[in-house]
Short mmCIF file of C-alpha atoms in Angstrom, two decimals:
data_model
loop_
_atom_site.label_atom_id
_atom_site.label_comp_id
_atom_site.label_asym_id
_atom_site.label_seq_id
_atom_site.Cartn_x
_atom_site.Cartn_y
_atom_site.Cartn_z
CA UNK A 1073 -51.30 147.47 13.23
CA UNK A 1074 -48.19 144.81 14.11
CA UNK A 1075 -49.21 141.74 14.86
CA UNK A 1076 -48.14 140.36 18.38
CA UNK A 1077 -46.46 137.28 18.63
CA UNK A 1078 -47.95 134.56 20.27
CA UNK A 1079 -45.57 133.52 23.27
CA UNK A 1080 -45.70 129.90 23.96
CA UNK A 1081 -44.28 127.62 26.59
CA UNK A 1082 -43.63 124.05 27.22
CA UNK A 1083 -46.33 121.63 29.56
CA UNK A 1084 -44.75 120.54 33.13
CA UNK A 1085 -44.90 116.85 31.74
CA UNK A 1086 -43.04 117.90 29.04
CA UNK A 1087 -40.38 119.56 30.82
CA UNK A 1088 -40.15 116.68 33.06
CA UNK A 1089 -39.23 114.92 29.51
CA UNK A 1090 -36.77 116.95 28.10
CA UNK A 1091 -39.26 118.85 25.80
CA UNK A 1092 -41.90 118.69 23.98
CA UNK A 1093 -42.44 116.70 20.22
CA UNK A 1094 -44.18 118.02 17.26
CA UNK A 1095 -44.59 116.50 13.83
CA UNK A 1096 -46.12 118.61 12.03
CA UNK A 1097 -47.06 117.22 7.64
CA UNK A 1098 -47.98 121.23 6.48
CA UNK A 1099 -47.41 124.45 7.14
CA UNK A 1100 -51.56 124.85 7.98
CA UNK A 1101 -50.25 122.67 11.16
CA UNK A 1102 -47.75 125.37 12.42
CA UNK A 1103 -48.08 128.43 14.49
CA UNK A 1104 -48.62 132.05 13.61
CA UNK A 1105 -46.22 134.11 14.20
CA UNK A 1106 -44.60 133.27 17.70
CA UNK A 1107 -42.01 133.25 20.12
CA UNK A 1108 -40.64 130.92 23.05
CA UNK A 1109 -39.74 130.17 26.69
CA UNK A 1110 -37.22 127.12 25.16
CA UNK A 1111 -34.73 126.42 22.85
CA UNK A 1112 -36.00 124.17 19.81
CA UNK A 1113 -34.98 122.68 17.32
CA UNK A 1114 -36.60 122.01 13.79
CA UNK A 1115 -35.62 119.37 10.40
CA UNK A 1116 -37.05 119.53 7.20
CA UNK A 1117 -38.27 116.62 6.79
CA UNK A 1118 -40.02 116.47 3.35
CA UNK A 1119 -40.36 119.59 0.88
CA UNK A 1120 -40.16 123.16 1.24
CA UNK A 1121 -41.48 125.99 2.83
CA UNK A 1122 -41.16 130.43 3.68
CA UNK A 1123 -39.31 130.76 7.10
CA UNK A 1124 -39.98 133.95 8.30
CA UNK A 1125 -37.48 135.53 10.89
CA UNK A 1126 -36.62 138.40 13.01
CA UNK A 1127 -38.04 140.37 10.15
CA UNK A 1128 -36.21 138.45 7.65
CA UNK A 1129 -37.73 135.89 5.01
CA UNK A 1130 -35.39 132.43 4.49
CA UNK A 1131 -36.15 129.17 2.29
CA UNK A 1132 -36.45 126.00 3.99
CA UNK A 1133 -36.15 123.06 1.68
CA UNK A 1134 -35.31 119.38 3.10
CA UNK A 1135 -32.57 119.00 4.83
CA UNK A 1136 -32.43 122.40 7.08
CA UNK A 1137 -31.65 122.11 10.35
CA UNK A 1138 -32.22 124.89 12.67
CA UNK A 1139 -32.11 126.11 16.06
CA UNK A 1140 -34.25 128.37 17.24
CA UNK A 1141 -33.22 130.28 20.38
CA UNK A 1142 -36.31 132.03 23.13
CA UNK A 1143 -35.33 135.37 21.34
CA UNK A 1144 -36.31 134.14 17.91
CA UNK A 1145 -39.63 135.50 16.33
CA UNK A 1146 -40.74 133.48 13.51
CA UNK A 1147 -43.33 131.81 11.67
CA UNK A 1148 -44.12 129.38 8.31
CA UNK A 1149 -45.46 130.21 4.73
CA UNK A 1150 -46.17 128.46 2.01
CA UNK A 1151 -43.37 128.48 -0.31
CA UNK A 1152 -45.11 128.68 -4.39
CA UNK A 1153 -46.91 125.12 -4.39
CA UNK A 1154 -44.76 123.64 -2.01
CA UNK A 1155 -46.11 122.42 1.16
CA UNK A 1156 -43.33 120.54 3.96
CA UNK A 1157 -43.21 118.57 6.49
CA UNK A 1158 -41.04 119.29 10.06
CA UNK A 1159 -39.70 117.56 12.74
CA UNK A 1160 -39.79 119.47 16.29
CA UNK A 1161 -38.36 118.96 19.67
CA UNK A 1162 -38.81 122.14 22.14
CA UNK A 1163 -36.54 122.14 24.74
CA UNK A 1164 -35.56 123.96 28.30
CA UNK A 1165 -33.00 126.58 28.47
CA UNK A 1166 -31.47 124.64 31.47
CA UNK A 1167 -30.61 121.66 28.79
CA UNK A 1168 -29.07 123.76 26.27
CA UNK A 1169 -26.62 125.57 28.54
CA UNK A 1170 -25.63 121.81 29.70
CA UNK A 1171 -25.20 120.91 26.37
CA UNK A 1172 -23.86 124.01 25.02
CA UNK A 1173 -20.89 123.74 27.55
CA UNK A 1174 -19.75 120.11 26.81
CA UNK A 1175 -19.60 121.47 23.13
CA UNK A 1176 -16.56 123.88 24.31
CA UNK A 1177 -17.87 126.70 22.05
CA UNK A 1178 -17.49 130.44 22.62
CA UNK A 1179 -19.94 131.75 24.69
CA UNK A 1180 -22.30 133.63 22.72
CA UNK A 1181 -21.69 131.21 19.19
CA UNK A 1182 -25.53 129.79 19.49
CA UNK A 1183 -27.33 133.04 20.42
CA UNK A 1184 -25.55 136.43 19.55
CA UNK A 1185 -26.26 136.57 15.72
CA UNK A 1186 -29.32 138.03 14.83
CA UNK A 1187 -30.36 134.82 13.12
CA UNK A 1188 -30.40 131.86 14.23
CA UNK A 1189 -28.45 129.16 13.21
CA UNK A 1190 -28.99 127.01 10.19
CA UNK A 1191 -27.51 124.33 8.70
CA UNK A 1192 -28.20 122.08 5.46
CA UNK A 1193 -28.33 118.18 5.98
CA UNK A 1194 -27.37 115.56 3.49
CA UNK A 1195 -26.97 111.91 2.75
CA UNK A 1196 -26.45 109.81 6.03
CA UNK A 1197 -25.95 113.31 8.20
CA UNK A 1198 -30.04 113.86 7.10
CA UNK A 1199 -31.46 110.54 7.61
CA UNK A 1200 -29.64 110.02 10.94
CA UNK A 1201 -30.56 112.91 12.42
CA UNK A 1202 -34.44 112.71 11.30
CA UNK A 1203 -33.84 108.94 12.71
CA UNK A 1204 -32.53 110.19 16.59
CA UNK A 1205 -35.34 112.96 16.42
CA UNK A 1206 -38.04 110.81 15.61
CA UNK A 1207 -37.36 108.29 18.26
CA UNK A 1208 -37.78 110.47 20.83
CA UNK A 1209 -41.13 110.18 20.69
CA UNK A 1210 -40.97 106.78 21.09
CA UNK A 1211 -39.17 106.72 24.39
CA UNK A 1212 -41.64 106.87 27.63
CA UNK A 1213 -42.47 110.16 28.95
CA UNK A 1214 -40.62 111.51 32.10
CA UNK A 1215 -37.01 110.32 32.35
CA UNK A 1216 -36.25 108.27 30.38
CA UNK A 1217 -37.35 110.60 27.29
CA UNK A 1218 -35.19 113.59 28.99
CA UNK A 1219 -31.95 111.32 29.74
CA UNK A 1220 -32.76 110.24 25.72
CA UNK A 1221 -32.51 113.81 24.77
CA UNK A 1222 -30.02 114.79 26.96
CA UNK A 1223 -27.15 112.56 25.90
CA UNK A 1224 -27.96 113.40 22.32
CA UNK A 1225 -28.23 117.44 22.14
CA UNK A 1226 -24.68 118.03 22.37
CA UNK A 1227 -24.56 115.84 19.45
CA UNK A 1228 -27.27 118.01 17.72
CA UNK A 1229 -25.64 121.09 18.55
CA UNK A 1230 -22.05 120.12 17.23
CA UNK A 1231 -23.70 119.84 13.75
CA UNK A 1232 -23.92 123.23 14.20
CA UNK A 1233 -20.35 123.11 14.61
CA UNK A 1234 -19.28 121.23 11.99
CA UNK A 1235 -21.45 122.34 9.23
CA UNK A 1236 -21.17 125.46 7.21
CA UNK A 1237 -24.23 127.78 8.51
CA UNK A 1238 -26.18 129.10 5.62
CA UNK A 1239 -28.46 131.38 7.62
CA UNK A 1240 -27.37 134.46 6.33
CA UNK A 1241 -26.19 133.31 2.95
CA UNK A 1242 -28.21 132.26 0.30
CA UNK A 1243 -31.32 130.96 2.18
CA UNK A 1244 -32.18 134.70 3.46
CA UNK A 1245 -33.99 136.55 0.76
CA UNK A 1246 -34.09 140.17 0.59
CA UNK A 1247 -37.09 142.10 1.24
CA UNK A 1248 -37.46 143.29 -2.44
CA UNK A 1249 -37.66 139.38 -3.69
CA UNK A 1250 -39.91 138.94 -0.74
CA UNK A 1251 -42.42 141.52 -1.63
CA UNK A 1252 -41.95 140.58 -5.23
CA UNK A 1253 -42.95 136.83 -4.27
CA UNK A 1254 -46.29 138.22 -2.65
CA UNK A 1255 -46.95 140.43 -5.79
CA UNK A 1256 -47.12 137.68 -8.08
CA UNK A 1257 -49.10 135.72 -5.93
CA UNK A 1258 -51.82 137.86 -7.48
CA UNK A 1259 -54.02 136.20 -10.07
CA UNK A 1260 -53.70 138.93 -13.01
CA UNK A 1261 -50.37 139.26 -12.41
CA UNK A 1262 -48.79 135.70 -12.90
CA UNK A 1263 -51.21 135.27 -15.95
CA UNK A 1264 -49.46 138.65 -17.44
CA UNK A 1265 -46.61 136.24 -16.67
CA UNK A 1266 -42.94 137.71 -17.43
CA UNK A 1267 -43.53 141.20 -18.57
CA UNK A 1268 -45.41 141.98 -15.48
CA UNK A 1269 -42.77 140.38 -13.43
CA UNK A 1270 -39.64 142.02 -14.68
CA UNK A 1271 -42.46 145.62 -14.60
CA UNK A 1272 -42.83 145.22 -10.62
CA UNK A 1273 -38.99 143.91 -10.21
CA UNK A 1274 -37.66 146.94 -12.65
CA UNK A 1275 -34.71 145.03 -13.29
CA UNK A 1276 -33.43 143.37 -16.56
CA UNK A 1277 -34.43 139.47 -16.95
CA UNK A 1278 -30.27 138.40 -16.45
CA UNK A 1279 -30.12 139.98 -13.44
CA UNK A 1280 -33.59 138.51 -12.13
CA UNK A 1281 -32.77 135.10 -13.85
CA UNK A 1282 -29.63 135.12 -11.27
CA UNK A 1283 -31.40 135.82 -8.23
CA UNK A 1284 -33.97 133.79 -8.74
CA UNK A 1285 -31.74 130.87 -9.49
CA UNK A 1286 -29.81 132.12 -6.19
CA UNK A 1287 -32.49 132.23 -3.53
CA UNK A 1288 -35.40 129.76 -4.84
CA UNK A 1289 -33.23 127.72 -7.60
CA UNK A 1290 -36.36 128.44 -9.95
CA UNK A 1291 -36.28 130.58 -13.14
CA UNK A 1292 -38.38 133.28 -13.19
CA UNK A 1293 -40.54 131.00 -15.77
CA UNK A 1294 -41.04 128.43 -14.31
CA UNK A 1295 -41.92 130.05 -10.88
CA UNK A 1296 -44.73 131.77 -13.33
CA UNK A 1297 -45.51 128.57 -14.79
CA UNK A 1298 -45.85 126.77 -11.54
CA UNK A 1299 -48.57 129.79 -10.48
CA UNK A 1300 -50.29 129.00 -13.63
CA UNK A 1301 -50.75 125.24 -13.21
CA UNK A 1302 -51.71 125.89 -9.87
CA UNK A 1303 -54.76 128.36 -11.24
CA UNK A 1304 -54.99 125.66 -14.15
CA UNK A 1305 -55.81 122.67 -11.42
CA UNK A 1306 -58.29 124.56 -9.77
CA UNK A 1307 -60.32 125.76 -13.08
CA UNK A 1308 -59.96 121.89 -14.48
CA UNK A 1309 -61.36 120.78 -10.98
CA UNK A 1310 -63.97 123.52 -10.32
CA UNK A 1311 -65.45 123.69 -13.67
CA UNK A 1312 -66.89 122.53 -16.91
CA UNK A 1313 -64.24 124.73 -18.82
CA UNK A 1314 -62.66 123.01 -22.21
CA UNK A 1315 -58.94 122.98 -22.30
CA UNK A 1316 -58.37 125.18 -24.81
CA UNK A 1317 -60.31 127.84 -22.74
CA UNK A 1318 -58.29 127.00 -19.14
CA UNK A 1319 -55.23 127.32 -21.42
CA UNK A 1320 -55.73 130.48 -22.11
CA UNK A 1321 -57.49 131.62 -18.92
CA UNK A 1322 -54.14 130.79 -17.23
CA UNK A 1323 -52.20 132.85 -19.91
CA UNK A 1324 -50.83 130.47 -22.31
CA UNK A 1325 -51.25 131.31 -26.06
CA UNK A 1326 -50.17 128.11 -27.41
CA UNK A 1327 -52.00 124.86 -26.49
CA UNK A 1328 -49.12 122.52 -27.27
CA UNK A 1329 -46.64 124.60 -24.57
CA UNK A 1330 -49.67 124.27 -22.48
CA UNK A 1331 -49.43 120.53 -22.45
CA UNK A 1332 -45.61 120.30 -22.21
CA UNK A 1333 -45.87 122.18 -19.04
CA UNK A 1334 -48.69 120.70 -17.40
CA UNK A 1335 -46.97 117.13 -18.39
CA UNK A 1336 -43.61 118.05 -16.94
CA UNK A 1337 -45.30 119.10 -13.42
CA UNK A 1338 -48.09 116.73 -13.03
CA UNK A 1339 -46.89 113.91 -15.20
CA UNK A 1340 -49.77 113.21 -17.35
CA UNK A 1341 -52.08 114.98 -19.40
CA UNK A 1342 -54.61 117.56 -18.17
CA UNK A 1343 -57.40 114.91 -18.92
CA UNK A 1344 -55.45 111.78 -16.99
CA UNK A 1345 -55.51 114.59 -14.14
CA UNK A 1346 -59.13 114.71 -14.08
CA UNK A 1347 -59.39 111.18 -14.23
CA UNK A 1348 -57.21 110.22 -11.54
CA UNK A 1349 -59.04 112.90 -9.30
CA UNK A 1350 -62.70 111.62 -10.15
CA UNK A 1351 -61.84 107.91 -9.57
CA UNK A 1352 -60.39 108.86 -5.95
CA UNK A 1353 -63.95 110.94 -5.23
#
């Protein structure tokens, strides 16, 4: 059965403001899958996270910028063991056309393509931008927040502009990689490690080292590896297992790569882990 979107809508106060602010630290904080009444607008604050759009899958790392038009369908996943944390302003149409028109764009540049627009923010660009969002929570509620947000989302929307969009580039994964992704998520699979992985992608390991390097900048080994430790944290937490046992439970056969790999993730040794965990319980 396909799952209904949920259809959500901004408060009267908040259109009286402009819009409405969210600031949201995981993706457990975020909708299901939904769709809007308003524009909106989203940053990337901190990490990285599954985007889920219009049936298509996209990686959100820090930095992205997107719009999000009433059309859109979309929700958040957990992206391996990343977690992220976004910045959100929901908006009314009426603003957007405003804005959209002092922009002098063509007419449908924002809304015809079938996803929306996004955009990759760096070095002063980012933190400014995270800056003028964050602040308008801090303005009073009514109109002085709305004139705020007013003068600044023509602004917003000429990043747009003047930025290369990267929605449909290499931020959109296709649905093989996608399915792949949720495959491996499976316990007996990621301990199998690479032979299952190139089994279920039936593809030779170049070919998969390049995609993977192309849509999540991981090697397919160390997207394995990061599975692992994650299995490997909760086992060392959880239970009274030796080391040399988790090692192997999370399909390493060598107890010294089992170290190296643990210490270049974490940062310490399996046993400072534990340490550091008990003295903050």
């Amino acid at each position: 059965m396909t799952t209904q979107p949920i259809k959500l809508f901004l408060s009267e106060p908040e259109m009286a403001s402009g819009g409405g602010f969210l600031h949201q630290f995981s993706v457990t904080e975020t909708y299901q899958l939904h769709t809007h009444t308003f524009y909106e607008l989203f940053l990337v604050s901190k990490g990285m996270a599954i985007h889920c759009i219009n049936g298509s899958t996209q990686l959100l790392s820090e930095g992205s910028f997107v719009l999000i038009r009433p059309k859109d369908v979309h929700k958040y996943d957990f992206f391996n063991q990343y977690d992220f944390e976004l910045i959100n302003i929901g908006f009314p149409i009426s603003l957007f056309q405003a804005a959209k028109a002092l922009t002098d764009c063509p007419e449908r540049y924002f809304d015809e393509p079938e996803l929306s627009p996004h955009i990759l923010l760096d070095g002063y660009n980012f933190t400014d931008i995270k800056r003028k969002l964050l602040h308008f929570e801090k303005k009073e509620a009514g109109s002085l927040r709305r004139r705020y947000f007013s003068s600044l989302l023509p602004f917003f929307l000429y990043r747009f502009l003047a930025e290369p969009d990267i929605s449909g580039k290499n931020t959109l994964m296709p649905s093989w990689l996608s399915q792949l992704l949720l495959a491996m998520d499976r316990p007996e699979h990621f301990i199998e490690g690479l032979p299952c992985l190139l089994r279920l992608a039936n593809m030779s390991q170049e070919h998969l080292n390049r995609e993977f390097r192309k849509y999540l900048n991981l090697t397919p080994t160390e997207f394995i590896n990061t599975k692992r430790m994650n299995l490997a944290i909760k086992l060392l937490l959880e239970t009274d297992m030796e080391i040399i046992t988790i090692c192997h439970e999370c399909g390493f056969n060598n107890l010294s790569h089992f170290y190296r790999v643990f210490q270049k993730q974490f940062e310490c040794s399996p046993k400072k882990f534990l340490e550091r965990y008990q003295s903050h319980t």
